């Protein structure tokens, strides 16, 4: 049966990281093995910055510098991996960079989301070109597949919707029953007409789940720079503990509330086919991983904390002093939908609705403009939202000590509290 491996940006960030993939892939003997790979390191951020330069007439020099630096960093990895024998690979990388440059010229007046997808997709095309060459030269027989011909989507750029039936057909035709390693890109897809699309930032996890679903895979393994899923981001909480077993449903909750370790869309396709997801460390592959499946018994074993920074609090009150009844709520939530704004916390009172949103300036400003016609809107910036799953009161008190709670929402399993970021610690500590 098929296994799907996914390697994120950190696991292919440089030549050493790429060298490190070989033993991880060789240790897994069963075939087919589908390997889904992200762009190297922070390449996607760099491509987004390049896009901003490309669309601004006054930043031609910045564009050229950034383009040259991206090209040089990929060529350097080719040199580090292959030394004197890197010329043919570097020629292929150069061709991809020429295409990227051409796409920027062609799309500079296209709508931003379309321009985004035609250019930001090159991060994954470049990384997989390098990795496929490396594996083949290491004797790991690898076939490079263009995910834009396999992950078939509509044309909703930057957040494309999958055509499951066309995708299943395309993937089964190309990727089923092969005994080679099949290497492809995360994050990217294409329309039936061959226009590139993307699935949303951090979408490579979702790509891995799509391949697994379509091929009825036995398992998906996501390789990370952490040994598995923790009950809080180990970079921000000094005593986070690993969750060794978790259900699909609980993992969706954590991801949905902002745990930036797995894309929330990943779990649905796996749950439907009961395909287990293993999260393990590419640095210490022997360490016990986290396993996510249908078993819910361990979900409430440890409380989990999730932080979201750069939050904005909006308090919305009707101008005519009327109640915040269902038609009003419907109207306000409708305006969120129209402006593409997601609320991470929604709370209501008789004459007020409280919303907490990510700070996406353009969308928020157009939402506020639209609300201001009928409502009084106040806005507060630079806030941090803390979400706790399965909290006890003592824990909430300890986590909130010394800072004012500006908004709160609570149900049987989850409490959310909003704080001023300046009042929050640099490193958090989970109370005993
Ligand atoms: P990649 O893109 O390489 O697949 P990410 O950087 O997206 O990996 O995810 C790994 C990072 O997620 C870790 O370095 C860790 O800091 C962060 N993270 C956030 N929340 C959690 C959590 N609950 N458990 C584990 N890691 C987490
Ligand atoms: N490269 C894309 C990103 O950085 C997709 C991914 O890594 O999952 O968002
Ligand atoms: Mg990532």
XYZ file of C-alpha atoms and ligand atoms in Angstrom:
469
model
C 0.000 0.000 0.000
C 1.030 3.575 -0.625
C 2.720 5.710 2.008
C 2.840 9.492 1.732
C 5.745 11.467 3.219
C 5.637 15.239 3.516
C 8.722 17.349 4.066
C 8.161 21.005 4.978
C 10.362 24.021 4.306
C 12.603 23.421 7.324
C 13.475 19.865 6.224
C 14.778 21.040 2.809
C 16.168 24.407 3.864
C 19.746 23.837 2.616
C 22.108 21.254 1.123
C 22.672 19.498 4.454
C 18.950 19.177 5.048
C 18.467 17.707 1.545
C 21.315 15.200 2.106
C 19.517 14.142 5.251
C 16.408 13.066 3.281
C 18.102 10.042 1.706
C 18.326 7.835 4.823
C 14.784 8.771 5.850
C 13.445 7.693 2.455
C 15.689 4.634 2.154
C 14.650 3.378 5.584
C 11.100 3.071 4.293
C 11.119 0.009 2.030
C 7.478 -0.273 0.933
C 6.429 1.189 -2.407
C 4.721 3.194 -3.776
C 6.071 6.051 -1.713
C 4.772 9.498 -2.596
C 6.971 12.322 -1.294
C 5.423 15.789 -1.098
C 7.839 18.677 -0.644
C 7.497 22.376 0.228
C 9.600 25.272 -0.968
C 13.035 25.510 0.669
C 13.168 27.336 4.012
C 11.573 30.759 3.737
C 11.408 30.789 -0.087
C 7.636 31.332 -0.176
C 8.003 34.490 1.947
C 10.743 35.678 -0.414
C 8.533 34.982 -3.449
C 5.715 36.985 -1.850
C 8.108 39.885 -1.307
C 9.307 39.553 -4.926
C 5.693 39.722 -6.054
C 5.161 42.962 -4.129
C 8.284 44.409 -5.803
C 7.114 43.226 -9.227
C 3.779 45.040 -8.881
C 5.312 48.340 -7.818
C 6.825 50.475 -10.615
C 9.123 52.225 -8.176
C 10.715 48.990 -6.934
C 12.362 47.679 -10.095
C 15.790 47.666 -8.448
C 14.459 45.779 -5.383
C 12.879 43.244 -7.723
C 16.137 42.606 -9.555
C 18.130 42.292 -6.326
C 15.663 39.924 -4.699
C 15.353 37.845 -7.860
C 19.143 37.557 -8.128
C 19.460 36.571 -4.488
C 16.790 33.849 -4.767
C 18.456 32.503 -7.877
C 21.892 32.570 -6.263
C 20.682 30.748 -3.137
C 19.187 27.896 -5.201
C 22.301 27.659 -7.388
C 24.446 27.560 -4.247
C 22.538 24.549 -2.979
C 23.095 22.834 -6.342
C 26.843 23.599 -6.058
C 26.988 22.334 -2.481
C 25.223 19.095 -3.416
C 26.932 18.317 -6.734
C 30.156 20.340 -6.862
C 31.679 20.274 -10.369
C 28.827 18.150 -11.639
C 26.059 20.737 -11.092
C 25.899 22.355 -14.543
C 22.943 20.506 -16.044
C 20.914 20.965 -12.858
C 21.816 24.653 -12.673
C 20.675 25.031 -16.296
C 17.297 23.560 -15.321
C 17.058 25.876 -12.310
C 17.919 28.809 -14.576
C 15.105 27.810 -16.945
C 12.656 27.854 -14.022
C 13.946 31.301 -12.997
C 13.534 32.550 -16.598
C 9.943 31.288 -16.544
C 9.347 32.991 -13.193
C 10.659 36.294 -14.547
C 8.478 35.925 -17.623
C 5.381 35.215 -15.493
C 6.059 38.411 -13.532
C 6.220 40.393 -16.762
C 3.084 38.771 -18.116
C 0.969 39.164 -14.976
C 2.023 42.490 -13.492
C -1.372 43.969 -14.425
C -3.392 40.833 -13.668
C -5.402 40.678 -10.431
C -3.082 40.077 -7.466
C -4.319 36.542 -6.581
C -3.797 35.331 -10.159
C -0.337 36.914 -10.351
C 0.439 35.313 -6.965
C -0.337 31.784 -8.081
C 1.547 32.043 -11.397
C 4.730 33.040 -9.561
C 4.738 31.844 -5.940
C 4.307 28.250 -7.187
C 7.964 28.340 -8.345
C 9.231 27.792 -4.772
C 7.997 24.199 -4.830
C 8.963 23.629 -8.488
C 12.545 24.641 -7.648
C 12.861 22.655 -4.417
C 11.503 19.445 -5.950
C 13.794 19.809 -8.988
C 16.794 19.926 -6.633
C 15.609 17.094 -4.425
C 14.681 14.777 -7.327
C 18.168 15.215 -8.794
C 19.747 14.512 -5.408
C 17.750 11.330 -4.792
C 18.323 9.974 -8.294
C 22.059 10.536 -8.032
C 21.987 8.772 -4.661
C 20.500 5.725 -6.363
C 16.965 6.287 -5.029
C 14.940 5.909 -8.239
C 12.665 8.931 -8.222
C 10.071 10.250 -10.630
C 9.310 14.002 -10.532
C 5.608 14.753 -10.943
C 4.105 18.184 -11.622
C 1.394 18.626 -8.974
C -0.287 21.230 -11.196
C -1.388 18.333 -13.431
C -2.550 16.160 -10.510
C -4.177 18.451 -7.944
C -7.053 19.752 -10.068
C -8.779 22.843 -8.710
C -11.120 25.655 -9.605
C -9.688 29.078 -10.395
C -10.084 30.614 -6.943
C -6.529 31.826 -6.716
C -4.590 31.628 -3.431
C -7.257 29.420 -1.894
C -8.265 27.065 -4.674
C -11.011 24.481 -4.194
C -10.297 20.913 -5.140
C -12.152 18.982 -7.807
C -11.942 15.671 -5.974
C -13.150 13.537 -8.825
C -10.747 14.979 -11.444
C -7.904 14.925 -8.889
C -8.542 11.294 -7.975
C -8.521 10.311 -11.661
C -5.346 12.260 -12.402
C -3.485 10.979 -9.342
C -4.509 7.356 -9.823
C -3.469 7.460 -13.467
C 0.008 8.817 -12.721
C 0.872 7.785 -9.190
C -0.733 4.433 -8.461
C 1.186 1.170 -8.295
C 4.658 2.519 -9.092
C 7.677 1.052 -7.342
C 9.717 4.200 -7.663
C 9.624 7.126 -5.288
C 7.140 9.636 -6.678
C 8.228 13.136 -5.807
C 5.881 16.091 -6.120
C 5.158 19.582 -4.830
C 2.976 20.563 -1.924
C 0.837 23.716 -1.907
C 0.307 23.961 -5.681
C -2.328 22.756 -8.101
C -3.769 23.686 -11.470
C -7.081 24.257 -13.217
C -8.246 21.835 -15.931
C -7.065 24.517 -18.407
C -3.519 24.390 -17.029
C -3.473 27.617 -14.994
C -1.416 27.319 -11.781
C -3.237 27.666 -8.450
C -2.286 27.429 -4.765
C -4.096 25.915 -1.803
C -3.323 28.568 0.839
C -0.181 29.213 2.901
C 1.182 26.137 4.693
C -0.954 24.067 2.312
C 1.607 21.294 1.695
C 0.215 19.231 4.557
C -3.147 19.361 2.787
C -1.492 18.259 -0.485
C -0.076 15.204 1.292
C -3.547 14.371 2.621
C -5.041 14.719 -0.877
C -2.537 12.243 -2.350
C -3.157 9.844 0.543
C -6.940 10.082 0.183
C -6.877 9.534 -3.577
C -4.500 6.572 -3.349
C -6.118 4.972 -0.246
C -2.734 5.223 1.440
C -1.811 3.221 4.520
C -0.236 6.199 6.299
C 0.879 9.821 5.987
C 4.103 10.863 7.703
C 4.771 14.573 8.156
C 8.441 15.240 8.980
C 9.016 18.289 11.160
C 11.674 20.061 13.188
C 9.768 18.956 16.312
C 9.236 15.321 17.399
C 5.475 15.611 17.043
C 2.454 17.579 18.092
C 2.795 19.363 21.446
C 0.169 20.814 23.767
C 1.579 24.271 22.959
C 4.164 25.653 20.554
C 7.470 24.504 22.088
C 9.113 27.682 20.770
C 6.834 29.823 22.906
C 6.094 27.658 25.974
C 9.124 26.453 27.906
C 7.385 23.363 29.329
C 5.155 22.172 26.450
C 4.683 18.390 26.374
C 4.324 16.133 23.359
C 0.901 14.634 22.641
C 1.662 11.074 21.537
C -1.916 10.159 20.564
C -4.664 12.439 19.387
C -7.868 12.128 17.387
C -8.529 13.728 14.000
C -11.266 15.859 15.602
C -9.034 17.197 18.371
C -6.208 17.930 15.934
C -8.635 19.862 13.726
C -9.628 21.915 16.791
C -5.997 22.743 17.595
C -5.154 23.594 13.984
C -8.343 25.630 13.508
C -7.596 27.689 16.606
C -4.161 28.493 15.208
C -1.663 25.769 16.203
C 0.730 26.415 13.318
C 2.029 22.890 13.084
C -0.544 21.309 10.750
C -2.803 22.900 8.181
C -6.417 22.484 9.371
C -7.596 21.147 5.986
C -5.255 18.148 6.295
C -7.354 16.095 8.658
C -10.696 15.824 6.823
C -9.486 13.769 3.823
C -7.575 11.433 6.138
C -10.463 10.976 8.558
C -12.798 10.018 5.703
C -10.577 7.081 4.785
C -9.294 6.330 8.323
C -5.703 6.968 7.226
C -3.452 7.582 10.255
C -1.219 10.657 10.324
C 2.165 10.438 12.001
C 4.113 13.579 12.885
C 7.788 12.887 13.505
C 11.137 14.596 13.677
C 13.514 14.610 10.713
C 16.300 15.474 13.173
C 15.658 12.564 15.550
C 13.639 10.050 13.488
C 13.988 7.433 16.224
C 12.072 9.626 18.725
C 8.508 8.476 19.459
C 6.189 10.413 17.108
C 2.652 11.728 17.520
C -0.017 9.555 15.937
C -3.362 11.008 14.894
C -6.275 8.701 14.118
C -9.920 8.122 15.047
C -9.210 7.208 18.686
C -10.509 9.976 20.957
C -9.478 8.449 24.294
C -6.383 10.604 24.798
C -7.763 13.964 23.661
C -8.391 15.511 27.064
C -5.284 14.089 28.743
C -3.425 17.409 28.634
C -4.817 20.915 28.313
C -3.486 22.630 25.159
C -2.672 26.308 24.609
C -2.599 28.189 21.318
C -1.448 31.772 20.799
C -2.433 34.046 17.948
C -0.540 37.327 17.684
C -1.312 40.507 15.784
C -5.000 40.376 16.607
C -7.494 43.203 16.227
C -10.541 43.633 18.463
C -13.638 45.167 16.885
C -16.618 46.202 19.013
C -19.668 46.788 16.862
C -22.788 48.591 18.179
C -25.946 49.527 16.258
C -26.162 53.314 15.749
C -29.902 53.328 16.421
C -29.611 51.747 19.895
C -31.472 48.632 18.702
C -30.845 45.102 19.974
C -28.152 42.873 18.547
C -30.750 40.302 17.519
C -30.463 37.557 14.896
C -31.079 39.795 11.844
C -28.344 42.162 13.105
C -25.932 39.306 13.765
C -26.739 37.867 10.353
C -26.031 41.240 8.764
C -22.686 41.668 10.528
C -21.456 38.127 9.872
C -22.545 38.528 6.242
C -20.277 41.558 5.942
C -17.383 39.509 7.316
C -18.004 36.921 4.611
C -18.254 39.585 1.896
C -14.912 41.059 2.918
C -13.151 37.724 3.380
C -12.536 38.312 7.095
C -12.498 35.386 9.530
C -13.261 36.030 13.206
C -11.132 34.032 15.655
C -13.495 34.966 18.479
C -17.115 36.093 18.334
C -19.003 37.198 21.420
C -22.231 39.072 21.816
C -24.335 41.170 24.195
C -27.678 42.966 24.013
C -26.339 45.864 22.003
C -22.901 44.801 20.926
C -21.000 42.169 19.032
C -17.304 41.618 19.721
C -15.023 40.241 17.022
C -11.369 39.345 17.142
C -9.625 39.043 13.749
C -6.157 38.627 12.241
C -4.670 41.938 11.201
C -5.067 41.741 7.425
C -5.111 45.499 6.750
C -6.894 45.724 3.393
C -9.693 43.319 4.253
C -10.206 44.762 7.736
C -10.342 48.316 6.474
C -12.949 47.496 3.860
C -14.976 45.572 6.494
C -14.851 48.505 8.899
C -15.822 50.934 6.124
C -18.843 48.805 5.297
C -19.879 48.408 8.971
C -19.555 52.121 9.712
C -22.608 52.955 7.610
C -24.900 51.337 10.178
C -22.836 50.709 13.286
C -20.423 52.340 15.640
C -17.157 50.478 15.406
C -14.231 50.717 17.796
C -10.932 49.062 17.023
C -8.022 47.998 19.200
C -4.740 46.662 17.773
C -1.636 44.742 18.920
C -3.454 42.042 20.833
C -2.741 38.369 21.534
C -5.463 35.726 21.610
C -4.921 32.772 23.932
C -7.042 29.672 23.318
C -7.019 26.868 25.891
C -8.529 23.434 25.251
C -9.700 21.514 28.340
C -8.617 24.192 30.834
C -9.210 24.168 34.578
C -9.956 27.428 36.360
C -6.616 27.492 38.192
C -4.806 27.211 34.899
C -6.779 30.055 33.321
C -6.167 32.252 36.360
C -2.428 31.571 36.243
C -2.202 32.193 32.475
C -4.108 35.490 32.815
C -2.320 36.792 35.892
C -0.941 40.300 35.524
C -2.858 41.172 32.351
C -6.266 42.532 31.594
C -8.686 40.271 29.699
C -10.170 42.452 26.949
C -12.565 39.801 25.607
C -13.461 36.242 26.530
C -15.392 33.346 25.062
C -15.949 30.082 26.835
C -17.686 26.759 26.226
C -17.453 23.307 27.766
C -14.109 22.462 26.154
C -12.499 25.756 25.103
C -11.758 29.145 26.646
C -10.404 32.085 24.668
C -9.004 35.249 26.199
C -7.682 38.341 24.516
C -4.765 40.306 25.989
C -2.622 43.278 25.043
C 0.507 41.839 23.465
C 2.733 44.241 25.426
C 1.411 42.676 28.646
C 2.224 39.122 27.503
C 5.493 37.351 28.292
C 8.107 36.562 25.635
C 8.160 32.950 26.842
C 5.089 31.407 28.375
C 4.901 28.724 31.042
C 2.077 26.214 31.423
C 0.878 26.133 35.053
C 1.058 22.718 36.823
P 7.095 22.848 8.067
O 6.585 24.036 7.332
O 8.571 22.644 7.937
O 6.325 21.603 7.797
P 6.234 24.328 10.349
O 7.314 25.325 10.623
O 5.022 24.775 9.635
O 6.889 23.094 9.603
O 5.801 23.611 11.699
C 6.728 23.256 12.679
C 6.742 24.306 13.770
O 5.429 24.413 14.319
C 7.606 23.968 14.959
O 8.919 24.430 14.794
C 6.878 24.639 16.133
O 7.549 25.802 16.596
C 5.553 25.073 15.558
N 4.401 24.698 16.395
C 3.350 25.512 16.679
N 2.476 24.889 17.453
C 2.942 23.641 17.677
C 2.453 22.511 18.397
N 1.287 22.542 19.057
N 3.202 21.375 18.410
C 4.370 21.319 17.728
N 4.887 22.358 17.036
C 4.193 23.513 16.999
N 5.628 26.771 0.769
C 4.287 27.070 1.215
C 4.317 28.000 2.408
O 5.399 28.323 2.902
C 3.486 25.833 1.527
C 3.979 25.004 2.691
O 5.148 25.104 3.057
O 3.189 24.246 3.248
O 3.286 28.433 2.842
Mg 5.109 25.161 7.154
